[in-house]
Amino acid sequence: MLYFSKLKLIAIYSIIFFLSIFALINFLDIKEESTLSKKINLGLDLQGGSYLLLEVDTRPVVKQKLQNKLISLRNNLKNKKIKYQNLSLKEEEIIVQLIKKQDINKFESFFLDKEDSFNIYYNNYKSYELNHVVEDDIIKISYSKFGLIEIKNSALDHSLEIVRRRIDEVGTKDPTIVRRGNNRILIELPGLDDPNRIKNLLGKTANLTFQLVSDSESEFGSEILFFEDGINKLNISKRVILSGDNLISARPSFNSQTNEAIVNFSLDRVGTKKFGRVTTKNVGRKLAIILDNKIISAPQINEPITGGNGQISGDFTFQSATDLALLLRSGALPAPLNIIEERTVGPDLGEDSIKAGTFSLFIGFLLVIFYMLLKYKYLGIIADLALIVNLTLLLGILTLLEATLTLPGIAGIILTVGMAVDANVLIFERIKEEMKSENSLIHAFDTGYRKAQSAVLDANVTTLISAIILFFLGSGPVKGFAVTLGIGIITTLFSAYFFARHLSSFYVMRNKNKNLAL
């Protein structure tokens, strides 16, 4: 085991050299555009920033889906020739009264039909999407437990995607956006001291619609909506001409004539046809642009707009126009998001954490070095060099992965320092035992490394398994600890059984005819 081929040596020292360069990058000022711009990112607890916990409110989604089910139910009852009355939606259930009680069996035949699309049957849950309760001639329909689970999961996944798009477009560096439980989203924004803009962006559903302004306040099928100032209002037709789903792009700009901030938008093919048809038929009328049930603007249609391009004007600053364009590009949230927890970590506190963590690592590093020197002398120097290489390799790999370092991550690095020398202690103590019974120094070292291998591997592999479990089952900070600990175990084994063993073999070969005291 003390023999190293040239190819193996080239591989060992090439890996060390390569990862050392990436470890060194963290201490140099390199431009972002450079190919060597990879660095270890500091987590929220180290560089400061904002922490938000959002909750997805699925009640409006459930109500909307029940409204769609009500329309579908009306068509089904008509097609099945089931006479009914008083079909309505109350709270979170559909209520319908059958005129003939004998029609209940006809109703249940299509309601419980697994092939029918009205009431979906989930094979994985062995349950229907909807439940029904029969009380005399009245039937009450509501979502089942599993139907609500599917709605919540769908809304959460979709919300997670939209939130990620919005935050990415703002340009926040290294955000953490993950789901928590069945209706929450955790957001960590390192380096962001003032989260107000993000909160405003996430607080808007961004449900954009284009609707005509009604000519008469008493017109049927219309409703009163307010402008964003909460004072002015208009009577708006309930008929939605276009929605944000028809938008391809949205960009902030300035009106060349008035120098006002505006949002230019482009429509898809379907939206272009609809918009062209409506604006052709309604020249002279006002078209309201509505975001989350508030009127942004209501310009007059002066001529048909058939090109699929338009603009949204209002009392915008360039920043508010930029945010509106961002919201429209990222799409509407399927459900409102409520901020239920918010924390801000100042950069000073993060700097104190870095200093405390670095100081702890430095003290632990020095104590280990001095102990190994006192205990094992020349071999202690080898162990200390292996420890330095170990930390360099660890930093290099974290840099390559562009990992986010947190306080628990620093704790993982400190723990790696102790575990790194632990491998060398096991090996050196085994060599001591072999030297008592072996006359050949080379044979004693070779046997010591070989016999200590199982103990070293068992200790490190069991710890690695724990790190893997922590990574998959733990949350943010715990994952950071698991990552540094897991990588540290791999670099420990490499530095002990390749780098340190090569230095040991070199030292033994040079002193094979001498009596070495351990």
Short mmCIF file of C-alpha atoms in Angstrom, two decimals:
data_model
loop_
_atom_site.label_atom_id
_atom_site.label_comp_id
_atom_site.label_asym_id
_atom_site.label_seq_id
_atom_site.Cartn_x
_atom_site.Cartn_y
_atom_site.Cartn_z
CA MET A 1 0.00 0.00 0.00
CA LEU A 2 3.00 2.31 0.25
CA TYR A 3 3.77 2.06 -3.46
CA PHE A 4 2.40 4.80 -5.74
CA SER A 5 2.57 4.66 -9.52
CA LYS A 6 3.36 7.83 -11.48
CA LEU A 7 -0.14 7.87 -12.92
CA LYS A 8 -1.71 7.74 -9.45
CA LEU A 9 0.56 10.54 -8.21
CA ILE A 10 -0.34 12.72 -11.19
CA ALA A 11 -4.04 12.12 -10.51
CA ILE A 12 -3.73 12.89 -6.76
CA TYR A 13 -1.80 16.13 -7.12
CA SER A 14 -3.81 17.26 -10.16
CA ILE A 15 -7.02 17.02 -8.10
CA ILE A 16 -5.39 18.92 -5.23
CA PHE A 17 -4.05 21.62 -7.57
CA PHE A 18 -7.35 21.98 -9.45
CA LEU A 19 -9.50 22.30 -6.31
CA SER A 20 -6.93 24.59 -4.65
CA ILE A 21 -7.40 27.10 -7.48
CA PHE A 22 -11.15 27.16 -6.90
CA ALA A 23 -10.67 27.46 -3.13
CA LEU A 24 -8.35 30.43 -3.70
CA ILE A 25 -10.96 32.18 -5.92
CA ASN A 26 -13.03 32.94 -2.80
CA PHE A 27 -10.29 35.25 -1.53
CA LEU A 28 -9.71 37.08 -4.83
CA ASP A 29 -11.69 39.88 -6.45
CA ILE A 30 -12.75 38.36 -9.79
CA LYS A 31 -15.32 39.84 -12.17
CA GLU A 32 -18.67 38.10 -12.47
CA GLU A 33 -18.24 37.56 -16.24
CA SER A 34 -15.08 35.50 -15.76
CA THR A 35 -15.15 31.72 -16.14
CA LEU A 36 -13.48 31.57 -12.72
CA SER A 37 -16.18 33.65 -11.03
CA LYS A 38 -17.59 30.74 -9.02
CA LYS A 39 -17.64 31.43 -5.30
CA ILE A 40 -19.13 30.08 -2.11
CA ASN A 41 -22.30 32.04 -1.40
CA LEU A 42 -23.07 33.22 2.10
CA GLY A 43 -26.43 32.26 3.56
CA LEU A 44 -29.02 34.49 5.16
CA ASP A 45 -27.53 34.12 8.65
CA LEU A 46 -24.06 35.18 7.45
CA GLN A 47 -24.62 38.09 5.07
CA GLY A 48 -28.00 39.23 6.35
CA GLY A 49 -31.21 39.41 4.35
CA SER A 50 -34.91 38.69 4.52
CA TYR A 51 -36.94 35.62 5.44
CA LEU A 52 -40.56 35.27 4.38
CA LEU A 53 -43.03 32.47 5.03
CA LEU A 54 -46.05 32.58 2.73
CA GLU A 55 -49.32 30.70 3.01
CA VAL A 56 -51.41 29.83 -0.03
CA ASP A 57 -55.10 30.66 0.49
CA THR A 58 -56.94 28.04 -1.58
CA ARG A 59 -60.47 29.09 -0.60
CA PRO A 60 -60.97 31.32 -3.67
CA VAL A 61 -59.69 28.46 -5.87
CA VAL A 62 -62.16 26.01 -4.33
CA LYS A 63 -65.00 28.50 -4.83
CA GLN A 64 -64.01 29.13 -8.45
CA LYS A 65 -63.76 25.41 -9.22
CA LEU A 66 -67.15 24.77 -7.60
CA GLN A 67 -68.59 27.53 -9.79
CA ASN A 68 -67.23 25.70 -12.84
CA LYS A 69 -68.66 22.44 -11.50
CA LEU A 70 -72.05 24.12 -11.06
CA ILE A 71 -72.12 25.07 -14.76
CA SER A 72 -71.05 21.55 -15.72
CA LEU A 73 -73.68 20.04 -13.39
CA ARG A 74 -76.42 22.13 -14.99
CA ASN A 75 -75.45 20.75 -18.42
CA ASN A 76 -75.31 17.17 -17.10
CA LEU A 77 -78.74 17.42 -15.49
CA LYS A 78 -80.15 18.82 -18.73
CA ASN A 79 -78.56 16.05 -20.84
CA LYS A 80 -79.77 13.33 -18.46
CA LYS A 81 -83.25 14.88 -18.49
CA ILE A 82 -83.25 15.26 -14.70
CA LYS A 83 -85.62 18.02 -13.63
CA TYR A 84 -84.32 20.27 -10.86
CA GLN A 85 -84.77 23.61 -9.17
CA ASN A 86 -82.89 25.94 -6.80
CA LEU A 87 -79.43 25.11 -8.14
CA SER A 88 -77.04 27.33 -6.22
CA LEU A 89 -73.58 27.66 -4.68
CA LYS A 90 -73.49 28.34 -0.94
CA GLU A 91 -70.23 28.60 0.98
CA GLU A 92 -68.20 25.62 -0.26
CA GLU A 93 -70.95 23.35 -1.53
CA ILE A 94 -73.36 23.10 -4.45
CA ILE A 95 -77.02 22.63 -3.51
CA VAL A 96 -79.62 21.32 -5.96
CA GLN A 97 -83.21 20.24 -5.40
CA LEU A 98 -84.63 17.44 -7.59
CA ILE A 99 -88.26 17.77 -8.56
CA LYS A 100 -88.72 13.99 -8.73
CA LYS A 101 -87.20 11.83 -5.98
CA GLN A 102 -86.87 8.88 -8.35
CA ASP A 103 -84.31 10.91 -10.31
CA ILE A 104 -81.82 10.46 -7.44
CA ASN A 105 -80.72 7.11 -8.92
CA LYS A 106 -80.27 8.71 -12.35
CA PHE A 107 -78.20 11.47 -10.71
CA GLU A 108 -75.96 9.00 -8.84
CA SER A 109 -75.45 6.89 -11.96
CA PHE A 110 -73.53 9.68 -13.70
CA PHE A 111 -72.13 11.25 -10.49
CA LEU A 112 -70.43 7.98 -9.47
CA ASP A 113 -69.44 6.98 -13.01
CA LYS A 114 -65.64 6.55 -12.93
CA GLU A 115 -65.44 7.18 -16.66
CA ASP A 116 -67.33 10.48 -16.45
CA SER A 117 -65.18 13.62 -16.29
CA PHE A 118 -67.58 15.49 -13.98
CA ASN A 119 -66.50 13.68 -10.80
CA ILE A 120 -62.92 12.47 -11.23
CA TYR A 121 -62.00 9.16 -9.61
CA TYR A 122 -58.48 9.07 -8.12
CA ASN A 123 -57.05 5.58 -8.46
CA ASN A 124 -54.16 6.41 -6.12
CA TYR A 125 -56.56 7.49 -3.35
CA LYS A 126 -59.38 5.08 -4.25
CA SER A 127 -61.71 8.01 -3.84
CA TYR A 128 -63.76 10.53 -5.84
CA GLU A 129 -63.00 14.22 -6.29
CA LEU A 130 -66.45 15.16 -5.01
CA ASN A 131 -68.71 13.93 -2.22
CA HIS A 132 -72.51 14.15 -2.20
CA VAL A 133 -75.11 13.99 0.56
CA VAL A 134 -78.79 13.28 -0.13
CA GLU A 135 -81.34 14.89 2.23
CA ASP A 136 -84.85 14.01 1.07
CA ASP A 137 -84.98 15.62 -2.41
CA ILE A 138 -82.00 17.96 -1.85
CA ILE A 139 -78.47 17.01 -2.89
CA LYS A 140 -75.42 18.74 -1.45
CA ILE A 141 -72.13 18.42 -3.36
CA SER A 142 -68.73 19.38 -1.97
CA TYR A 143 -65.07 18.53 -2.52
CA SER A 144 -63.85 15.38 -0.80
CA LYS A 145 -60.79 15.35 1.43
CA PHE A 146 -58.68 14.04 -1.42
CA GLY A 147 -60.18 16.52 -3.87
CA LEU A 148 -59.08 19.35 -1.58
CA ILE A 149 -55.61 17.78 -1.28
CA GLU A 150 -55.27 17.77 -5.08
CA ILE A 151 -56.39 21.41 -5.29
CA LYS A 152 -53.93 22.44 -2.57
CA ASN A 153 -51.03 20.56 -4.14
CA SER A 154 -51.77 21.98 -7.58
CA ALA A 155 -52.15 25.54 -6.26
CA LEU A 156 -48.96 25.26 -4.19
CA ASP A 157 -46.87 23.88 -7.06
CA HIS A 158 -48.16 26.53 -9.45
CA SER A 159 -47.65 29.30 -6.87
CA LEU A 160 -44.10 28.08 -6.23
CA GLU A 161 -43.32 28.36 -9.94
CA ILE A 162 -44.80 31.87 -10.23
CA VAL A 163 -43.03 33.08 -7.06
CA ARG A 164 -39.72 31.76 -8.41
CA ARG A 165 -40.27 33.57 -11.72
CA ARG A 166 -41.07 36.87 -10.01
CA ILE A 167 -38.10 36.75 -7.65
CA ASP A 168 -35.71 35.66 -10.40
CA GLU A 169 -36.82 38.59 -12.56
CA VAL A 170 -36.12 41.04 -9.74
CA GLY A 171 -32.51 39.85 -9.85
CA THR A 172 -32.15 38.74 -6.22
CA LYS A 173 -28.96 36.70 -5.92
CA ASP A 174 -29.08 33.10 -4.64
CA PRO A 175 -32.64 33.07 -3.27
CA THR A 176 -33.96 29.99 -1.49
CA ILE A 177 -37.55 29.16 -2.51
CA VAL A 178 -38.95 25.88 -1.19
CA ARG A 179 -42.33 24.46 -0.19
CA ARG A 180 -43.16 23.90 3.46
CA GLY A 181 -45.92 21.48 4.33
CA ASN A 182 -49.00 21.35 2.11
CA ASN A 183 -49.78 25.07 1.80
CA ARG A 184 -46.70 27.16 2.58
CA ILE A 185 -43.70 28.57 0.72
CA LEU A 186 -40.44 29.54 2.43
CA ILE A 187 -38.37 32.32 0.84
CA GLU A 188 -34.87 33.36 1.95
CA LEU A 189 -33.33 36.38 0.23
CA PRO A 190 -29.67 36.84 1.30
CA GLY A 191 -28.37 40.40 1.08
CA LEU A 192 -31.84 41.94 0.82
CA ASP A 193 -32.36 44.39 3.69
CA ASP A 194 -35.68 45.90 2.57
CA PRO A 195 -38.16 43.24 1.41
CA ASN A 196 -41.01 45.70 0.75
CA ARG A 197 -40.75 45.53 -3.05
CA ILE A 198 -40.68 41.72 -2.98
CA LYS A 199 -43.65 41.69 -0.60
CA ASN A 200 -45.62 43.97 -2.93
CA LEU A 201 -44.83 41.76 -5.91
CA LEU A 202 -45.77 38.56 -4.08
CA GLY A 203 -48.87 40.10 -2.52
CA LYS A 204 -50.49 40.65 -5.92
CA THR A 205 -52.29 37.82 -7.65
CA ALA A 206 -51.71 39.67 -10.96
CA ASN A 207 -54.99 38.54 -12.49
CA LEU A 208 -55.18 40.85 -15.53
CA THR A 209 -58.39 41.26 -17.55
CA PHE A 210 -59.64 43.56 -20.30
CA GLN A 211 -63.35 44.45 -19.92
CA LEU A 212 -65.57 47.05 -21.53
CA VAL A 213 -66.97 49.96 -19.53
CA SER A 214 -70.78 49.74 -19.39
CA ASP A 215 -72.76 52.56 -20.98
CA SER A 216 -75.35 52.55 -18.23
CA GLU A 217 -74.88 52.07 -14.48
CA SER A 218 -78.02 49.95 -14.35
CA GLU A 219 -76.94 47.63 -17.14
CA PHE A 220 -77.47 43.94 -16.40
CA GLY A 221 -74.31 41.87 -16.08
CA SER A 222 -72.09 44.67 -14.83
CA GLU A 223 -70.45 45.66 -11.55
CA ILE A 224 -68.88 48.71 -9.95
CA LEU A 225 -65.08 48.58 -9.70
CA PHE A 226 -62.75 51.16 -8.20
CA PHE A 227 -59.54 52.58 -9.55
CA GLU A 228 -56.33 52.01 -7.59
CA ASP A 229 -56.79 55.33 -5.76
CA GLY A 230 -59.92 53.86 -4.12
CA ILE A 231 -61.96 56.99 -4.97
CA ASN A 232 -62.88 56.96 -8.65
CA LYS A 233 -65.01 54.14 -9.98
CA LEU A 234 -66.65 52.83 -13.14
CA ASN A 235 -69.41 50.42 -14.04
CA ILE A 236 -67.68 47.50 -15.74
CA SER A 237 -69.19 44.75 -17.86
CA LYS A 238 -68.66 41.32 -16.31
CA ARG A 239 -67.77 39.87 -19.70
CA VAL A 240 -64.01 39.30 -19.87
CA ILE A 241 -62.68 40.12 -23.34
CA LEU A 242 -59.07 39.10 -22.71
CA SER A 243 -57.07 37.76 -19.77
CA GLY A 244 -53.38 37.80 -18.90
CA ASP A 245 -53.13 34.27 -20.31
CA ASN A 246 -53.17 35.79 -23.81
CA LEU A 247 -50.08 37.93 -23.13
CA ILE A 248 -46.78 36.92 -24.73
CA SER A 249 -44.61 39.69 -23.34
CA ALA A 250 -44.76 42.90 -21.32
CA ARG A 251 -42.04 45.56 -21.12
CA PRO A 252 -41.81 48.96 -19.36
CA SER A 253 -41.31 51.98 -21.59
CA PHE A 254 -42.02 55.69 -21.96
CA ASN A 255 -44.71 57.40 -24.03
CA SER A 256 -42.76 59.51 -26.54
CA GLN A 257 -45.45 62.24 -26.56
CA THR A 258 -46.31 62.60 -22.87
CA ASN A 259 -43.06 61.14 -21.44
CA GLU A 260 -45.16 59.02 -19.06
CA ALA A 261 -44.13 55.54 -17.96
CA ILE A 262 -46.18 52.84 -19.70
CA VAL A 263 -46.20 49.08 -20.20
CA ASN A 264 -46.07 47.78 -23.77
CA PHE A 265 -47.58 44.32 -24.28
CA SER A 266 -47.90 41.76 -27.07
CA LEU A 267 -50.72 39.26 -27.47
CA ASP A 268 -50.68 35.71 -28.78
CA ARG A 269 -52.54 34.71 -31.97
CA VAL A 270 -55.84 33.96 -30.20
CA GLY A 271 -55.65 37.15 -28.15
CA THR A 272 -54.84 39.23 -31.23
CA LYS A 273 -57.97 37.97 -33.02
CA LYS A 274 -60.21 38.58 -29.98
CA PHE A 275 -58.76 42.04 -29.33
CA GLY A 276 -59.08 43.03 -32.98
CA ARG A 277 -62.69 41.85 -33.16
CA VAL A 278 -63.77 43.63 -29.95
CA THR A 279 -61.99 46.93 -30.68
CA THR A 280 -63.47 46.94 -34.21
CA LYS A 281 -67.02 46.56 -32.90
CA ASN A 282 -66.64 49.00 -29.99
CA VAL A 283 -64.89 52.06 -31.41
CA GLY A 284 -65.73 55.05 -29.20
CA ARG A 285 -66.30 52.99 -26.05
CA LYS A 286 -63.92 52.75 -23.12
CA LEU A 287 -61.94 49.58 -22.41
CA ALA A 288 -61.01 48.99 -18.76
CA ILE A 289 -57.68 47.33 -17.94
CA ILE A 290 -58.20 45.59 -14.59
CA LEU A 291 -55.59 44.07 -12.28
CA ASP A 292 -56.82 42.10 -9.25
CA ASN A 293 -60.29 43.71 -9.43
CA LYS A 294 -58.88 47.25 -9.51
CA ILE A 295 -58.98 49.47 -12.59
CA ILE A 296 -55.52 50.53 -13.76
CA SER A 297 -56.78 52.64 -16.64
CA ALA A 298 -59.79 52.90 -18.95
CA PRO A 299 -58.70 54.38 -22.29
CA GLN A 300 -61.13 55.06 -25.11
CA ILE A 301 -61.00 52.85 -28.21
CA ASN A 302 -60.29 55.36 -30.99
CA GLU A 303 -59.65 52.83 -33.74
CA PRO A 304 -59.47 49.04 -34.19
CA ILE A 305 -56.35 47.46 -32.72
CA THR A 306 -55.52 44.49 -34.91
CA GLY A 307 -51.74 44.21 -34.63
CA GLY A 308 -51.71 42.34 -31.33
CA ASN A 309 -49.69 45.07 -29.58
CA GLY A 310 -50.94 47.60 -27.07
CA GLN A 311 -49.97 49.64 -24.07
CA ILE A 312 -51.15 50.06 -20.51
CA SER A 313 -50.97 53.60 -19.19
CA GLY A 314 -51.71 54.95 -15.77
CA ASP A 315 -50.19 57.04 -13.05
CA PHE A 316 -46.98 54.97 -13.19
CA THR A 317 -43.45 55.68 -12.12
CA PHE A 318 -40.87 53.77 -14.12
CA GLN A 319 -40.38 51.45 -11.11
CA SER A 320 -44.11 50.67 -10.83
CA ALA A 321 -44.29 50.13 -14.62
CA THR A 322 -41.33 47.75 -14.36
CA ASP A 323 -43.02 45.83 -11.53
CA LEU A 324 -46.32 45.61 -13.43
CA ALA A 325 -44.53 44.30 -16.52
CA LEU A 326 -42.75 41.75 -14.33
CA LEU A 327 -46.04 40.59 -12.81
CA LEU A 328 -47.66 40.20 -16.22
CA ARG A 329 -44.69 38.28 -17.65
CA SER A 330 -44.52 35.87 -14.72
CA GLY A 331 -48.24 35.09 -14.88
CA ALA A 332 -51.07 35.21 -12.37
CA LEU A 333 -50.96 33.35 -9.09
CA PRO A 334 -53.62 30.63 -8.85
CA ALA A 335 -54.44 31.72 -5.29
CA PRO A 336 -53.67 34.65 -2.96
CA LEU A 337 -50.50 34.48 -0.85
CA ASN A 338 -50.50 35.67 2.75
CA ILE A 339 -47.31 36.55 4.60
CA ILE A 340 -47.55 34.78 7.95
CA GLU A 341 -43.95 35.22 9.12
CA GLU A 342 -41.27 37.75 8.27
CA ARG A 343 -37.74 38.21 9.61
CA THR A 344 -34.87 40.46 8.60
CA VAL A 345 -31.26 39.72 9.55
CA GLY A 346 -28.99 42.77 9.47
CA PRO A 347 -25.57 42.58 7.76
CA ASP A 348 -23.83 43.50 11.06
CA LEU A 349 -25.26 40.41 12.77
CA GLY A 350 -24.19 38.30 9.80
CA GLU A 351 -20.67 39.77 9.95
CA ASP A 352 -20.47 38.94 13.67
CA SER A 353 -21.51 35.37 12.86
CA ILE A 354 -18.76 35.06 10.24
CA LYS A 355 -16.16 36.39 12.68
CA ALA A 356 -17.31 34.04 15.45
CA GLY A 357 -17.37 31.04 13.09
CA THR A 358 -13.97 31.87 11.57
CA PHE A 359 -12.45 32.38 15.02
CA SER A 360 -13.84 29.02 16.22
CA LEU A 361 -12.46 27.28 13.14
CA PHE A 362 -9.05 28.96 13.57
CA ILE A 363 -8.75 28.03 17.27
CA GLY A 364 -9.84 24.44 16.64
CA PHE A 365 -7.44 24.19 13.70
CA LEU A 366 -4.47 25.44 15.76
CA LEU A 367 -5.21 23.18 18.72
CA VAL A 368 -5.43 20.12 16.47
CA ILE A 369 -2.16 21.03 14.73
CA PHE A 370 -0.26 21.48 18.01
CA TYR A 371 -1.68 18.28 19.47
CA MET A 372 -0.64 16.23 16.43
CA LEU A 373 2.85 17.74 16.50
CA LEU A 374 3.30 16.93 20.17
CA LYS A 375 1.82 13.45 19.88
CA TYR A 376 3.35 12.16 16.61
CA LYS A 377 6.24 14.54 15.80
CA TYR A 378 7.23 14.07 12.11
CA LEU A 379 4.12 12.05 11.33
CA GLY A 380 2.15 14.82 13.07
CA ILE A 381 3.50 17.23 10.44
CA ILE A 382 2.16 14.90 7.74
CA ALA A 383 -1.25 14.78 9.48
CA ASP A 384 -1.31 18.59 9.73
CA LEU A 385 -0.44 18.98 6.04
CA ALA A 386 -3.22 16.50 5.23
CA LEU A 387 -5.59 18.60 7.34
CA ILE A 388 -4.71 21.76 5.37
CA VAL A 389 -5.20 19.90 2.09
CA ASN A 390 -8.49 18.51 3.40
CA LEU A 391 -9.89 21.98 4.14
CA THR A 392 -8.62 23.26 0.77
CA LEU A 393 -10.34 20.42 -1.07
CA LEU A 394 -13.54 21.02 0.91
CA LEU A 395 -13.57 24.73 0.00
CA GLY A 396 -12.76 23.89 -3.61
CA ILE A 397 -15.69 21.48 -3.96
CA LEU A 398 -18.09 23.90 -2.24
CA THR A 399 -16.92 26.60 -4.69
CA LEU A 400 -17.45 24.33 -7.70
CA LEU A 401 -20.99 23.61 -6.48
CA GLU A 402 -21.50 27.32 -5.71
CA ALA A 403 -22.89 26.12 -2.40
CA THR A 404 -24.49 28.45 0.13
CA LEU A 405 -22.58 28.54 3.40
CA THR A 406 -24.55 29.01 6.61
CA LEU A 407 -23.64 28.94 10.31
CA PRO A 408 -24.50 25.21 10.56
CA GLY A 409 -22.30 24.78 7.47
CA ILE A 410 -19.39 26.35 9.34
CA ALA A 411 -20.12 23.92 12.19
CA GLY A 412 -19.87 21.08 9.65
CA ILE A 413 -16.44 22.35 8.55
CA ILE A 414 -15.25 22.54 12.17
CA LEU A 415 -16.46 18.99 12.75
CA THR A 416 -14.58 17.93 9.60
CA VAL A 417 -11.33 19.23 11.17
CA GLY A 418 -11.78 16.85 14.09
CA MET A 419 -12.77 13.92 11.91
CA ALA A 420 -9.86 14.53 9.52
CA VAL A 421 -7.20 13.92 12.16
CA ASP A 422 -9.26 11.11 13.66
CA ALA A 423 -8.49 8.99 10.58
CA ASN A 424 -4.76 9.69 10.92
CA VAL A 425 -4.82 8.94 14.66
CA LEU A 426 -6.39 5.52 13.99
CA ILE A 427 -3.75 4.78 11.32
CA PHE A 428 -0.78 5.97 13.38
CA GLU A 429 -1.88 4.05 16.47
CA ARG A 430 -2.26 0.92 14.37
CA ILE A 431 1.25 1.46 12.98
CA LYS A 432 2.54 1.71 16.56
CA GLU A 433 1.05 -1.70 17.34
CA GLU A 434 2.60 -3.22 14.22
CA MET A 435 6.06 -1.78 15.00
CA LYS A 436 6.12 -3.74 18.27
CA SER A 437 6.02 -7.06 16.40
CA GLU A 438 7.57 -6.17 13.01
CA ASN A 439 11.26 -5.70 12.30
CA SER A 440 10.66 -4.10 8.90
CA LEU A 441 9.62 -0.46 9.14
CA ILE A 442 8.11 -0.54 5.64
CA HIS A 443 6.09 -3.66 6.46
CA ALA A 444 4.84 -2.12 9.72
CA PHE A 445 3.62 1.02 7.95
CA ASP A 446 2.06 -0.98 5.13
CA THR A 447 0.26 -3.34 7.52
CA GLY A 448 -0.84 -0.45 9.75
CA TYR A 449 -2.50 1.39 6.87
CA ARG A 450 -4.16 -1.79 5.62
CA LYS A 451 -5.52 -2.95 8.99
CA ALA A 452 -6.74 0.51 9.99
CA GLN A 453 -8.64 0.89 6.75
CA SER A 454 -11.79 -0.96 7.84
CA ALA A 455 -12.08 1.02 11.09
CA VAL A 456 -11.56 4.35 9.28
CA LEU A 457 -14.06 3.47 6.56
CA ASP A 458 -16.69 2.21 9.04
CA ALA A 459 -16.46 5.40 11.12
CA ASN A 460 -16.69 7.71 8.11
CA VAL A 461 -19.30 5.78 6.12
CA THR A 462 -21.72 5.66 9.07
CA THR A 463 -21.31 9.42 9.52
CA LEU A 464 -21.81 9.90 5.77
CA ILE A 465 -25.09 7.94 5.95
CA SER A 466 -26.25 10.25 8.76
CA ALA A 467 -25.33 13.28 6.63
CA ILE A 468 -27.32 11.91 3.67
CA ILE A 469 -30.37 11.35 5.89
CA LEU A 470 -30.07 14.88 7.29
CA PHE A 471 -29.85 16.29 3.75
CA PHE A 472 -32.99 14.58 2.48
CA LEU A 473 -35.12 14.94 5.61
CA GLY A 474 -33.80 18.23 7.02
CA SER A 475 -34.64 21.81 6.11
CA GLY A 476 -32.43 24.75 5.00
CA PRO A 477 -29.77 25.17 7.75
CA VAL A 478 -29.72 21.45 8.52
CA LYS A 479 -29.10 20.72 4.83
CA GLY A 480 -26.19 23.17 4.87
CA PHE A 481 -24.65 21.26 7.77
CA ALA A 482 -25.24 17.93 5.99
CA VAL A 483 -23.62 19.15 2.75
CA THR A 484 -20.40 20.40 4.37
CA LEU A 485 -20.20 17.33 6.63
CA GLY A 486 -20.76 14.91 3.73
CA ILE A 487 -18.20 16.59 1.46
CA GLY A 488 -15.82 16.84 4.43
CA ILE A 489 -15.98 13.06 4.95
CA ILE A 490 -15.07 12.41 1.30
CA THR A 491 -12.16 14.89 1.38
CA THR A 492 -11.02 13.40 4.71
CA LEU A 493 -10.76 9.91 3.22
CA PHE A 494 -8.96 11.28 0.15
CA SER A 495 -6.43 13.29 2.15
CA ALA A 496 -5.78 10.41 4.60
CA TYR A 497 -5.50 7.51 2.15
CA PHE A 498 -3.90 9.28 -0.79
CA PHE A 499 -2.11 12.48 0.18
CA ALA A 500 -1.04 11.58 3.76
CA ARG A 501 -0.22 7.98 2.78
CA HIS A 502 2.02 9.18 -0.04
CA LEU A 503 3.90 11.55 2.29
CA SER A 504 4.18 8.73 4.85
CA SER A 505 5.58 6.32 2.25
CA PHE A 506 8.09 8.96 1.13
CA TYR A 507 9.14 9.55 4.74
CA VAL A 508 9.45 5.83 5.50
CA MET A 509 11.45 5.09 2.35
CA ARG A 510 13.92 7.85 3.23
CA ASN A 511 14.30 6.52 6.79
CA LYS A 512 13.83 2.75 6.33
CA ASN A 513 17.21 1.95 7.95
CA LYS A 514 16.60 4.16 10.98
CA ASN A 515 14.73 3.52 14.20
CA LEU A 516 11.68 5.76 14.17
CA ALA A 517 9.89 6.49 17.42
CA LEU A 518 6.15 7.13 17.31
#
